[in-house]
CSV table of C-alpha atoms and ligand atoms in Angstrom, one decimal:
chain,number,residue,atom,x,y,z
A,1,MET,CA,49.8,69.6,-11.2
A,2,LYS,CA,51.4,66.7,-13.0
A,3,PRO,CA,49.0,64.0,-14.3
A,4,VAL,CA,48.1,61.1,-12.1
A,5,LYS,CA,48.5,57.8,-13.9
A,6,ILE,CA,46.4,54.8,-13.1
A,7,GLY,CA,46.6,51.1,-14.1
A,8,ILE,CA,43.4,49.2,-14.3
A,9,CYS,CA,43.7,45.5,-13.4
A,10,GLY,CA,40.6,43.5,-14.6
A,11,LEU,CA,38.2,44.4,-17.4
A,12,GLY,CA,35.1,42.6,-16.2
A,13,THR,CA,31.8,44.3,-15.3
A,14,VAL,CA,33.4,46.9,-12.9
A,15,GLY,CA,36.7,47.3,-14.9
A,16,SER,CA,34.9,48.1,-18.1
A,17,GLY,CA,32.5,50.4,-16.3
A,18,THR,CA,35.4,52.3,-14.8
A,19,PHE,CA,37.2,52.5,-18.1
A,20,ASN,CA,34.1,53.9,-19.9
A,21,VAL,CA,33.1,56.4,-17.2
A,22,ILE,CA,36.6,57.8,-17.0
A,23,ALA,CA,36.6,58.3,-20.8
A,24,ARG,CA,33.1,59.8,-20.9
A,25,ASN,CA,33.4,62.1,-17.8
A,26,GLN,CA,37.1,63.1,-18.3
A,27,ARG,CA,36.4,66.9,-18.1
A,28,GLU,CA,34.5,66.7,-14.8
A,29,ILE,CA,36.8,64.1,-13.3
A,30,ASN,CA,40.0,66.1,-14.1
A,31,ALA,CA,38.5,69.3,-13.0
A,32,ARG,CA,37.6,67.8,-9.6
A,33,ALA,CA,40.9,66.0,-9.2
A,34,GLY,CA,42.9,69.2,-10.0
A,35,CYS,CA,45.0,67.3,-12.5
A,36,ASP,CA,44.6,64.9,-15.5
A,37,ILE,CA,43.8,61.3,-14.7
A,38,ILE,CA,45.4,59.1,-17.3
A,39,ILE,CA,44.8,55.4,-17.9
A,40,GLU,CA,48.5,54.4,-18.3
A,41,GLN,CA,47.9,50.7,-18.6
A,42,VAL,CA,45.2,48.1,-18.5
A,43,GLY,CA,45.9,44.5,-17.4
A,44,ALA,CA,43.3,42.0,-18.5
A,45,ARG,CA,43.4,38.4,-19.6
A,46,ARG,CA,40.9,39.1,-22.4
A,47,ASP,CA,39.2,42.1,-24.1
A,48,ASN,CA,35.7,43.1,-23.1
A,49,PRO,CA,33.4,44.1,-25.9
A,50,ALA,CA,31.8,46.5,-23.5
A,51,CYS,CA,34.7,48.9,-23.8
A,52,ASP,CA,37.1,50.0,-26.6
A,53,THR,CA,40.7,49.6,-25.4
A,54,SER,CA,42.2,49.7,-29.0
A,55,ASN,CA,44.1,53.0,-28.1
A,56,SER,CA,45.2,51.8,-24.7
A,57,ASN,CA,48.3,50.0,-23.5
A,58,VAL,CA,46.9,46.6,-22.6
A,59,SER,CA,48.8,43.8,-21.1
A,60,ARG,CA,47.6,40.2,-20.7
A,61,ASP,CA,49.5,40.0,-17.4
A,62,VAL,CA,48.0,42.1,-14.6
A,63,PHE,CA,51.3,42.0,-12.7
A,64,ASP,CA,52.8,44.1,-15.5
A,65,VAL,CA,50.6,46.9,-14.2
A,66,VAL,CA,52.1,46.8,-10.7
A,67,LYS,CA,55.6,46.7,-12.1
A,68,ASN,CA,55.0,49.7,-14.4
A,69,PRO,CA,57.1,52.6,-13.0
A,70,ASN,CA,54.7,55.2,-14.5
A,71,VAL,CA,51.7,53.9,-12.7
A,72,ASP,CA,50.8,55.9,-9.5
A,73,ILE,CA,47.5,54.1,-8.6
A,74,VAL,CA,46.8,50.4,-9.2
A,75,VAL,CA,43.0,49.9,-9.6
A,76,GLU,CA,42.4,46.3,-8.6
A,77,LEU,CA,39.1,45.0,-10.2
A,78,ILE,CA,39.9,41.4,-10.7
A,79,GLY,CA,38.1,40.1,-7.6
A,80,GLY,CA,38.8,37.0,-5.6
A,81,THR,CA,41.3,36.8,-2.8
A,82,SER,CA,44.3,34.8,-4.1
A,83,ILE,CA,45.8,36.6,-7.2
A,84,ALA,CA,44.2,39.9,-6.0
A,85,LYS,CA,45.9,39.7,-2.7
A,86,ASP,CA,49.3,39.1,-4.3
A,87,LEU,CA,48.7,41.9,-6.8
A,88,VAL,CA,47.7,44.4,-4.1
A,89,LEU,CA,50.6,43.5,-1.8
A,90,GLN,CA,53.0,43.8,-4.7
A,91,ALA,CA,51.6,47.1,-5.7
A,92,ILE,CA,52.1,48.4,-2.2
A,93,GLU,CA,55.6,47.0,-2.1
A,94,ASN,CA,56.3,48.9,-5.3
A,95,GLY,CA,55.1,52.1,-3.6
A,96,LYS,CA,51.8,52.4,-5.4
A,97,HIS,CA,48.5,53.5,-4.0
A,98,VAL,CA,45.6,51.0,-4.5
A,99,VAL,CA,41.9,51.4,-5.3
A,100,THR,CA,39.9,48.3,-5.0
A,101,ALA,CA,36.2,47.2,-5.2
A,102,ASN,CA,37.1,43.8,-3.6
A,103,LYS,CA,35.1,43.4,-0.4
A,104,ALA,CA,36.3,39.8,0.2
A,105,LEU,CA,39.9,40.9,0.0
A,106,ILE,CA,39.4,43.8,2.4
A,107,ALA,CA,37.1,41.9,4.8
A,108,GLU,CA,39.4,38.9,5.1
A,109,PHE,CA,42.9,40.4,4.6
A,110,GLY,CA,42.4,44.1,5.2
A,111,ASN,CA,44.3,44.2,8.5
A,112,GLU,CA,47.4,42.8,6.8
A,113,ILE,CA,47.0,45.0,3.7
A,114,PHE,CA,46.5,48.2,5.6
A,115,ALA,CA,49.5,47.4,7.8
A,116,ALA,CA,51.6,46.9,4.7
A,117,ALA,CA,50.3,50.1,3.1
A,118,GLU,CA,51.0,52.2,6.2
A,119,LYS,CA,54.5,50.9,6.4
A,120,LYS,CA,55.0,52.0,2.8
A,121,GLY,CA,53.2,55.4,3.2
A,122,VAL,CA,50.6,54.5,0.6
A,123,THR,CA,46.8,54.3,0.7
A,124,VAL,CA,44.4,51.5,-0.1
A,125,ALA,CA,41.0,52.9,-0.9
A,126,PHE,CA,37.9,50.7,-1.1
A,127,GLU,CA,34.7,52.8,-1.3
A,128,ALA,CA,33.4,50.5,-4.1
A,129,ALA,CA,33.7,47.4,-1.9
A,130,VAL,CA,30.5,48.2,0.0
A,131,ALA,CA,27.1,49.0,-1.4
A,132,GLY,CA,28.3,49.7,-5.0
A,133,GLY,CA,27.7,53.3,-5.9
A,134,ILE,CA,26.6,54.6,-2.4
A,135,PRO,CA,29.4,56.6,-0.8
A,136,ILE,CA,28.8,55.0,2.6
A,137,ILE,CA,32.5,54.6,3.6
A,138,LYS,CA,33.1,58.3,3.0
A,139,ALA,CA,29.9,59.1,5.0
A,140,LEU,CA,31.0,56.9,7.9
A,141,ARG,CA,34.6,57.9,8.0
A,142,GLU,CA,34.2,61.6,7.3
A,143,GLY,CA,30.6,62.9,7.2
A,144,LEU,CA,29.7,61.2,10.6
A,145,ALA,CA,33.1,61.7,12.2
A,146,GLY,CA,31.5,63.7,15.1
A,147,ASN,CA,29.2,60.9,16.2
A,148,LYS,CA,29.3,57.8,18.3
A,149,ILE,CA,27.8,55.3,16.0
A,150,GLU,CA,25.2,53.3,17.9
A,151,TRP,CA,24.2,50.8,15.2
A,152,LEU,CA,23.8,50.4,11.5
A,153,ALA,CA,21.6,48.1,9.4
A,154,GLY,CA,21.8,47.7,5.6
A,155,ILE,CA,20.5,45.9,2.6
A,156,ILE,CA,24.0,45.4,1.2
A,157,ASN,CA,23.6,42.6,-1.4
A,158,GLY,CA,21.8,43.7,-4.5
A,159,THR,CA,21.3,40.2,-5.9
A,160,GLY,CA,19.7,38.9,-2.7
A,161,ASN,CA,17.4,42.0,-2.6
A,162,PHE,CA,16.5,41.6,-6.3
A,163,ILE,CA,15.6,37.9,-5.7
A,164,LEU,CA,13.5,38.6,-2.7
A,165,THR,CA,11.7,41.5,-4.4
A,166,GLU,CA,10.9,39.5,-7.6
A,167,MET,CA,9.7,36.5,-5.6
A,168,ARG,CA,7.4,38.6,-3.5
A,169,ASP,CA,6.0,40.8,-6.2
A,170,LYS,CA,5.9,38.5,-9.2
A,171,GLY,CA,5.9,35.1,-7.6
A,172,ARG,CA,9.0,34.2,-9.7
A,173,ASP,CA,11.1,31.2,-9.1
A,174,PHE,CA,14.3,31.6,-7.1
A,175,ALA,CA,16.6,30.0,-9.7
A,176,ASP,CA,15.1,32.0,-12.5
A,177,VAL,CA,15.6,35.4,-10.8
A,178,LEU,CA,19.1,34.4,-9.8
A,179,GLN,CA,19.9,33.6,-13.4
A,180,GLU,CA,18.7,37.1,-14.4
A,181,ALA,CA,20.8,38.7,-11.7
A,182,GLN,CA,23.8,36.8,-13.1
A,183,ASP,CA,23.0,37.9,-16.7
A,184,LEU,CA,22.8,41.6,-15.5
A,185,GLY,CA,26.3,41.3,-13.9
A,186,TYR,CA,25.0,41.8,-10.3
A,187,ALA,CA,25.8,38.3,-8.9
A,188,GLU,CA,29.2,37.2,-7.6
A,189,ALA,CA,31.2,34.6,-9.7
A,190,ASP,CA,30.0,32.1,-7.1
A,191,PRO,CA,26.3,33.2,-6.5
A,192,THR,CA,26.2,31.3,-3.2
A,193,PHE,CA,28.1,34.3,-1.9
A,194,ASP,CA,25.0,36.4,-2.6
A,195,VAL,CA,22.2,34.0,-1.5
A,196,GLU,CA,24.0,32.6,1.6
A,197,GLY,CA,24.9,36.1,2.9
A,198,ILE,CA,28.7,35.8,2.6
A,199,ASP,CA,29.0,38.8,0.3
A,200,ALA,CA,26.8,40.8,2.7
A,201,ALA,CA,29.0,39.6,5.6
A,202,HIS,CA,32.1,40.8,3.8
A,203,LYS,CA,30.6,44.2,3.5
A,204,LEU,CA,29.2,44.3,7.0
A,205,VAL,CA,32.5,43.6,8.6
A,206,ILE,CA,34.0,46.5,6.8
A,207,LEU,CA,31.2,48.9,7.8
A,208,SER,CA,31.3,47.7,11.4
A,209,SER,CA,35.1,48.2,11.8
A,210,ILE,CA,34.7,51.8,10.4
A,211,ALA,CA,31.7,52.5,12.6
A,212,PHE,CA,33.2,51.3,15.8
A,213,GLY,CA,36.9,51.7,15.2
A,214,MET,CA,38.2,48.1,15.5
A,215,PRO,CA,40.2,45.7,13.4
A,216,LEU,CA,38.4,43.6,10.8
A,217,GLN,CA,37.1,40.3,12.1
A,218,PHE,CA,35.4,38.4,9.3
A,219,ASP,CA,35.5,35.0,11.0
A,220,LYS,CA,33.2,36.4,13.7
A,221,VAL,CA,30.2,37.4,11.6
A,222,PHE,CA,27.0,35.4,12.1
A,223,THR,CA,25.7,34.6,8.6
A,224,GLU,CA,22.3,33.2,7.5
A,225,GLY,CA,21.2,33.4,3.8
A,226,ILE,CA,17.8,33.8,2.1
A,227,SER,CA,17.5,30.4,0.6
A,228,LYS,CA,15.3,29.0,3.5
A,229,ILE,CA,12.7,31.8,3.4
A,230,GLU,CA,9.3,30.2,2.7
A,231,PRO,CA,6.6,32.0,0.7
A,232,GLN,CA,4.2,31.6,3.6
A,233,ASP,CA,6.5,33.6,5.9
A,234,VAL,CA,6.6,36.4,3.4
A,235,ASP,CA,2.8,36.4,3.4
A,236,PHE,CA,2.4,36.2,7.2
A,237,ALA,CA,4.9,39.0,7.5
A,238,GLU,CA,2.9,41.2,5.1
A,239,GLU,CA,-0.2,40.5,7.1
A,240,LEU,CA,1.5,41.6,10.3
A,241,GLY,CA,2.7,44.8,8.6
A,242,TYR,CA,6.3,43.7,8.0
A,243,SER,CA,8.6,43.1,5.1
A,244,ILE,CA,11.3,40.4,5.1
A,245,LYS,CA,14.7,41.9,4.1
A,246,HIS,CA,18.1,40.3,4.1
A,247,LEU,CA,19.9,42.7,6.5
A,248,GLY,CA,23.4,43.1,7.8
A,249,ILE,CA,23.2,44.5,11.3
A,250,THR,CA,25.9,45.7,13.6
A,251,ARG,CA,25.3,47.3,17.0
A,252,GLN,CA,27.6,48.3,19.9
A,253,VAL,CA,26.2,47.1,23.2
A,254,ASP,CA,27.6,47.1,26.7
A,255,ASN,CA,29.3,43.7,26.4
A,256,GLY,CA,30.5,43.9,22.8
A,257,VAL,CA,29.5,44.3,19.2
A,258,GLU,CA,26.7,42.4,17.4
A,259,LEU,CA,27.7,41.5,13.9
A,260,ARG,CA,25.1,39.5,12.0
A,261,VAL,CA,23.6,38.9,8.6
A,262,HIS,CA,20.2,37.2,8.3
A,263,PRO,CA,16.7,37.6,6.9
A,264,THR,CA,14.9,40.2,9.1
A,265,MET,CA,11.3,41.3,9.5
A,266,ILE,CA,11.1,45.1,9.6
A,267,PRO,CA,8.0,47.3,9.7
A,268,LYS,CA,6.7,48.1,6.2
A,269,LYS,CA,6.5,51.8,7.0
A,270,ARG,CA,10.3,52.1,7.4
A,271,LEU,CA,11.9,53.7,4.3
A,272,ILE,CA,14.4,50.8,4.2
A,273,ALA,CA,11.6,48.3,4.0
A,274,ASN,CA,10.7,49.8,0.6
A,275,VAL,CA,14.2,49.4,-0.9
A,276,ASP,CA,13.6,47.0,-3.7
A,277,GLY,CA,15.3,45.2,-6.6
A,278,VAL,CA,19.1,45.6,-6.9
A,279,MET,CA,19.0,48.8,-4.8
A,280,ASN,CA,21.0,48.9,-1.5
A,281,ALA,CA,20.4,51.1,1.5
A,282,VAL,CA,22.3,51.6,4.8
A,283,LEU,CA,20.6,53.0,7.8
A,284,VAL,CA,23.1,54.5,10.3
A,285,LYS,CA,22.2,55.7,13.8
A,286,GLY,CA,24.7,58.2,15.2
A,287,ASP,CA,24.1,59.6,18.7
A,288,ALA,CA,24.3,63.2,17.5
A,289,VAL,CA,22.8,63.1,14.0
A,290,GLY,CA,20.1,60.4,14.8
A,291,PRO,CA,19.1,58.0,12.0
A,292,THR,CA,20.5,58.7,8.5
A,293,LEU,CA,19.7,56.6,5.4
A,294,TYR,CA,22.0,56.1,2.3
A,295,TYR,CA,20.4,54.7,-0.8
A,296,GLY,CA,21.5,53.8,-4.3
A,297,ALA,CA,22.5,51.1,-6.7
A,298,GLY,CA,24.4,48.4,-4.9
A,299,ALA,CA,25.9,46.6,-7.9
A,300,GLY,CA,26.4,47.0,-11.6
A,301,ALA,CA,29.2,48.4,-13.9
A,302,GLU,CA,28.8,52.1,-13.7
A,303,PRO,CA,27.4,52.6,-10.2
A,304,THR,CA,30.4,50.7,-8.8
A,305,ALA,CA,32.7,52.6,-11.2
A,306,SER,CA,31.3,55.8,-9.7
A,307,SER,CA,32.8,54.7,-6.3
A,308,VAL,CA,36.1,53.5,-7.8
A,309,ILE,CA,36.6,56.8,-9.6
A,310,ALA,CA,35.7,58.8,-6.4
A,311,ASP,CA,38.6,57.0,-4.7
A,312,ILE,CA,40.9,57.8,-7.6
A,313,VAL,CA,39.9,61.5,-7.4
A,314,ASP,CA,40.4,61.6,-3.6
A,315,LEU,CA,43.8,60.1,-3.9
A,316,ALA,CA,44.8,62.4,-6.7
A,317,ARG,CA,43.7,65.4,-4.6
A,318,SER,CA,45.7,64.1,-1.6
A,319,PHE,CA,48.9,63.9,-3.6
A,320,SER,CA,49.4,67.6,-3.2
A,321,GLY,CA,49.1,67.4,0.7
A,322,ALA,CA,51.1,65.6,3.4
A,323,SER,CA,50.5,61.9,3.6
A,324,GLU,CA,49.9,62.0,7.3
A,325,ASN,CA,46.8,64.2,6.7
A,326,ARG,CA,45.1,61.4,4.7
A,327,VAL,CA,42.0,59.8,6.2
A,328,SER,CA,43.1,56.6,7.9
A,329,HIS,CA,41.9,53.3,6.4
A,330,LEU,CA,39.3,52.6,9.1
A,331,GLY,CA,38.6,56.3,9.8
A,332,PHE,CA,40.1,56.0,13.4
A,333,ASN,CA,43.8,56.6,13.9
A,334,ASN,CA,45.6,53.2,14.2
A,335,ASP,CA,46.6,53.7,17.8
A,336,ALA,CA,42.9,54.4,18.7
A,337,LEU,CA,41.5,51.1,17.2
A,338,GLN,CA,40.0,48.9,20.0
A,339,GLU,CA,39.9,45.1,20.2
A,340,LEU,CA,36.1,45.0,20.8
A,341,THR,CA,34.4,41.6,21.5
A,342,ILE,CA,32.1,40.4,18.8
A,343,LEU,CA,29.1,38.7,20.4
A,344,PRO,CA,28.1,35.2,19.3
A,345,ILE,CA,24.5,35.2,17.9
A,346,GLU,CA,23.3,33.4,21.1
A,347,GLU,CA,24.1,36.6,23.0
A,348,CYS,CA,22.5,39.0,20.6
A,349,GLU,CA,19.1,40.6,21.4
A,350,THR,CA,16.3,41.1,19.0
A,351,ALA,CA,12.5,40.4,18.7
A,352,TYR,CA,11.3,37.3,16.9
A,353,TYR,CA,8.6,36.0,14.5
A,354,LEU,CA,7.8,32.4,15.3
A,355,ARG,CA,5.8,30.0,13.2
A,356,MET,CA,4.8,26.5,14.1
A,357,GLN,CA,2.3,23.8,13.1
A,358,ALA,CA,-0.1,23.2,16.0
A,359,ASP,CA,-2.9,20.8,16.7
A,360,ASP,CA,-6.2,22.7,16.3
A,361,LYS,CA,-7.6,22.1,19.8
A,362,PRO,CA,-8.1,24.1,23.0
A,363,GLY,CA,-5.2,24.8,25.3
A,364,VAL,CA,-2.4,24.6,22.7
A,365,LEU,CA,-1.9,28.3,22.5
A,366,SER,CA,-1.8,28.6,26.2
A,367,GLN,CA,0.9,25.9,26.5
A,368,VAL,CA,3.0,27.8,24.0
A,369,THR,CA,2.6,31.1,25.7
A,370,THR,CA,3.3,29.6,29.1
A,371,ILE,CA,6.7,28.3,27.9
A,372,LEU,CA,7.5,31.8,26.4
A,373,SER,CA,6.4,33.6,29.5
A,374,GLU,CA,8.4,31.2,31.8
A,375,SER,CA,11.4,31.9,29.6
A,376,GLY,CA,11.0,35.6,30.2
A,377,ILE,CA,9.8,36.3,26.6
A,378,SER,CA,6.7,38.5,26.2
A,379,ILE,CA,4.4,38.3,23.3
A,380,GLU,CA,3.5,41.1,21.0
A,381,ALA,CA,1.0,39.5,18.6
A,382,VAL,CA,-0.5,36.1,17.8
A,383,ILE,CA,-2.2,34.8,14.6
A,384,GLN,CA,-3.8,31.4,14.2
A,385,LYS,CA,-4.8,30.5,10.7
A,386,GLU,CA,-7.8,28.4,10.0
A,387,GLN,CA,-7.1,25.6,7.5
A,388,HIS,CA,-10.3,23.8,6.4
A,389,GLY,CA,-10.1,20.0,6.6
A,390,SER,CA,-6.8,20.0,8.5
A,391,ALA,CA,-6.4,18.9,12.1
A,392,GLN,CA,-3.4,21.3,12.3
A,393,VAL,CA,-3.0,25.0,11.9
A,394,PRO,CA,-0.1,27.4,11.5
A,395,LEU,CA,0.4,29.4,14.7
A,396,ILE,CA,2.3,32.7,14.4
A,397,LEU,CA,3.7,34.7,17.2
A,398,LEU,CA,5.6,38.0,17.4
A,399,THR,CA,7.7,38.3,20.5
A,400,ASN,CA,9.3,41.3,22.2
A,401,ARG,CA,13.1,41.6,22.4
A,402,ALA,CA,14.9,38.7,24.0
A,403,ILE,CA,18.4,37.3,24.1
A,404,GLU,CA,18.7,34.6,21.3
A,405,LYS,CA,19.7,31.8,23.6
A,406,GLN,CA,16.5,32.3,25.7
A,407,LEU,CA,14.5,32.1,22.5
A,408,LEU,CA,16.3,28.9,21.3
A,409,GLN,CA,15.7,27.2,24.7
A,410,ALA,CA,12.0,28.2,24.6
A,411,ALA,CA,11.7,26.9,21.0
A,412,GLU,CA,13.2,23.6,22.0
A,413,LEU,CA,10.5,23.2,24.8
A,414,ILE,CA,7.8,24.2,22.3
A,415,GLU,CA,9.0,21.7,19.8
A,416,ALA,CA,8.8,19.0,22.5
A,417,LEU,CA,5.0,19.6,23.0
A,418,ASP,CA,2.8,16.8,21.7
A,419,ALA,CA,0.5,19.3,20.1
A,420,ILE,CA,3.4,20.8,18.0
A,421,SER,CA,4.8,19.1,15.0
A,422,GLY,CA,8.1,19.8,13.3
A,423,SER,CA,10.4,22.6,14.2
A,424,VAL,CA,9.7,26.2,15.2
A,425,THR,CA,10.7,28.6,12.4
A,426,HIS,CA,12.1,31.8,13.8
A,427,ILE,CA,12.9,35.0,11.9
A,428,ARG,CA,14.5,37.9,13.7
A,429,VAL,CA,12.5,41.2,13.9
A,430,GLU,CA,14.0,44.7,14.1
A,431,THR,CA,11.9,47.8,14.4
A,432,LEU,CA,14.9,50.0,13.4
A,433,ALA,CA,13.3,52.8,15.3
B,501,LIG,N1,27.1,40.6,-5.9
B,501,LIG,C1,27.1,41.9,-5.3
B,501,LIG,C2,25.6,42.3,-5.1
B,501,LIG,C3,27.8,42.8,-6.2
B,501,LIG,O1,24.7,41.6,-5.6
B,501,LIG,O2,25.4,43.2,-4.3
B,501,LIG,C4,28.1,44.1,-5.5
B,501,LIG,O3,29.0,44.0,-4.5
């Protein structure tokens, strides 16, 4: 078979990783693809000392790559959504296939990009956009194709998980750990994307659309970051047998689809509760297979390159077959995609951890539990902490599952009690059973 020629746009962390792994594993990659994979051109504004491009055709203008008639596959690794979107749409217009690691681009503009690609009969592959090196998109689209997916929950931001782990295990300062994640090349150019959950939201939207067969709806994700987690909540969670993880959760229920990213307490005995550092994991529950767990490095040069190259190899293999036999972008055939309703967070159902400052006197606990019970929320556990010399104590409750708006209404009534000061902290709890 004739060689497949690729053009790499962007030589940052992932671009240089991809360049190096292709050079190092050339024999295996070509043997798997069934043809030679050749880096025809690299487009990068500047060199990266992490890779030696002295024998390559390098252009300082990434758009040269999409115009190059010899390039079959454009590998978009520049990130962002403005230039990257123009680049990808131009590549498609020029009849080129695209491989991208750009989750923001796919989550926000995927519907438009896929439509353009389908019109031109080319493919946009994006395995590296979610969970770095874990082949989760392939697993969902192909390996689990026989299942109705019920829900999935994932630790899908390595930087956030790294920060939470270091703070919990070493008591390190938030800003200090974030700086380390940036130095290691894990964090986004704008690290608020990591800590405020936007990066995880991008990835969750992609997973949810593939799991349930619906167009991408980034504007509907509920997103809450990790910056407000207090050390005392981490300690109380431990005491109750839980870990706090920043999860992306999507679940299909009778009236729609839950799509939410937030700190979540999960039982410590779950495997996913023990996924630490920059590692990612996605737990998928299919009706036939049951729960399945996918684990691996969620960020970094070579783990992400691993997914980029898998897409290149898949495309190269498909060139010898009919284009209509390729796996569709979201796994479901286009005419089978459904416009499912995404539920607002107030309509989602989960259990809760509640923490409040209460006067240390008889009858307060019963006032709180009465409000919860009158709101139809039952209680799973209660802890009241003694604090010497203080007239107030932290009161911690774990509830059973309830619809969020019920919980918010009850929290408002609790906050209005004379014996409670400040607001009621709530962290969502999932058993992931
Ligand atoms: N900033 C992302 C993370 C990189 O930390 O997970 C991989 O998408």
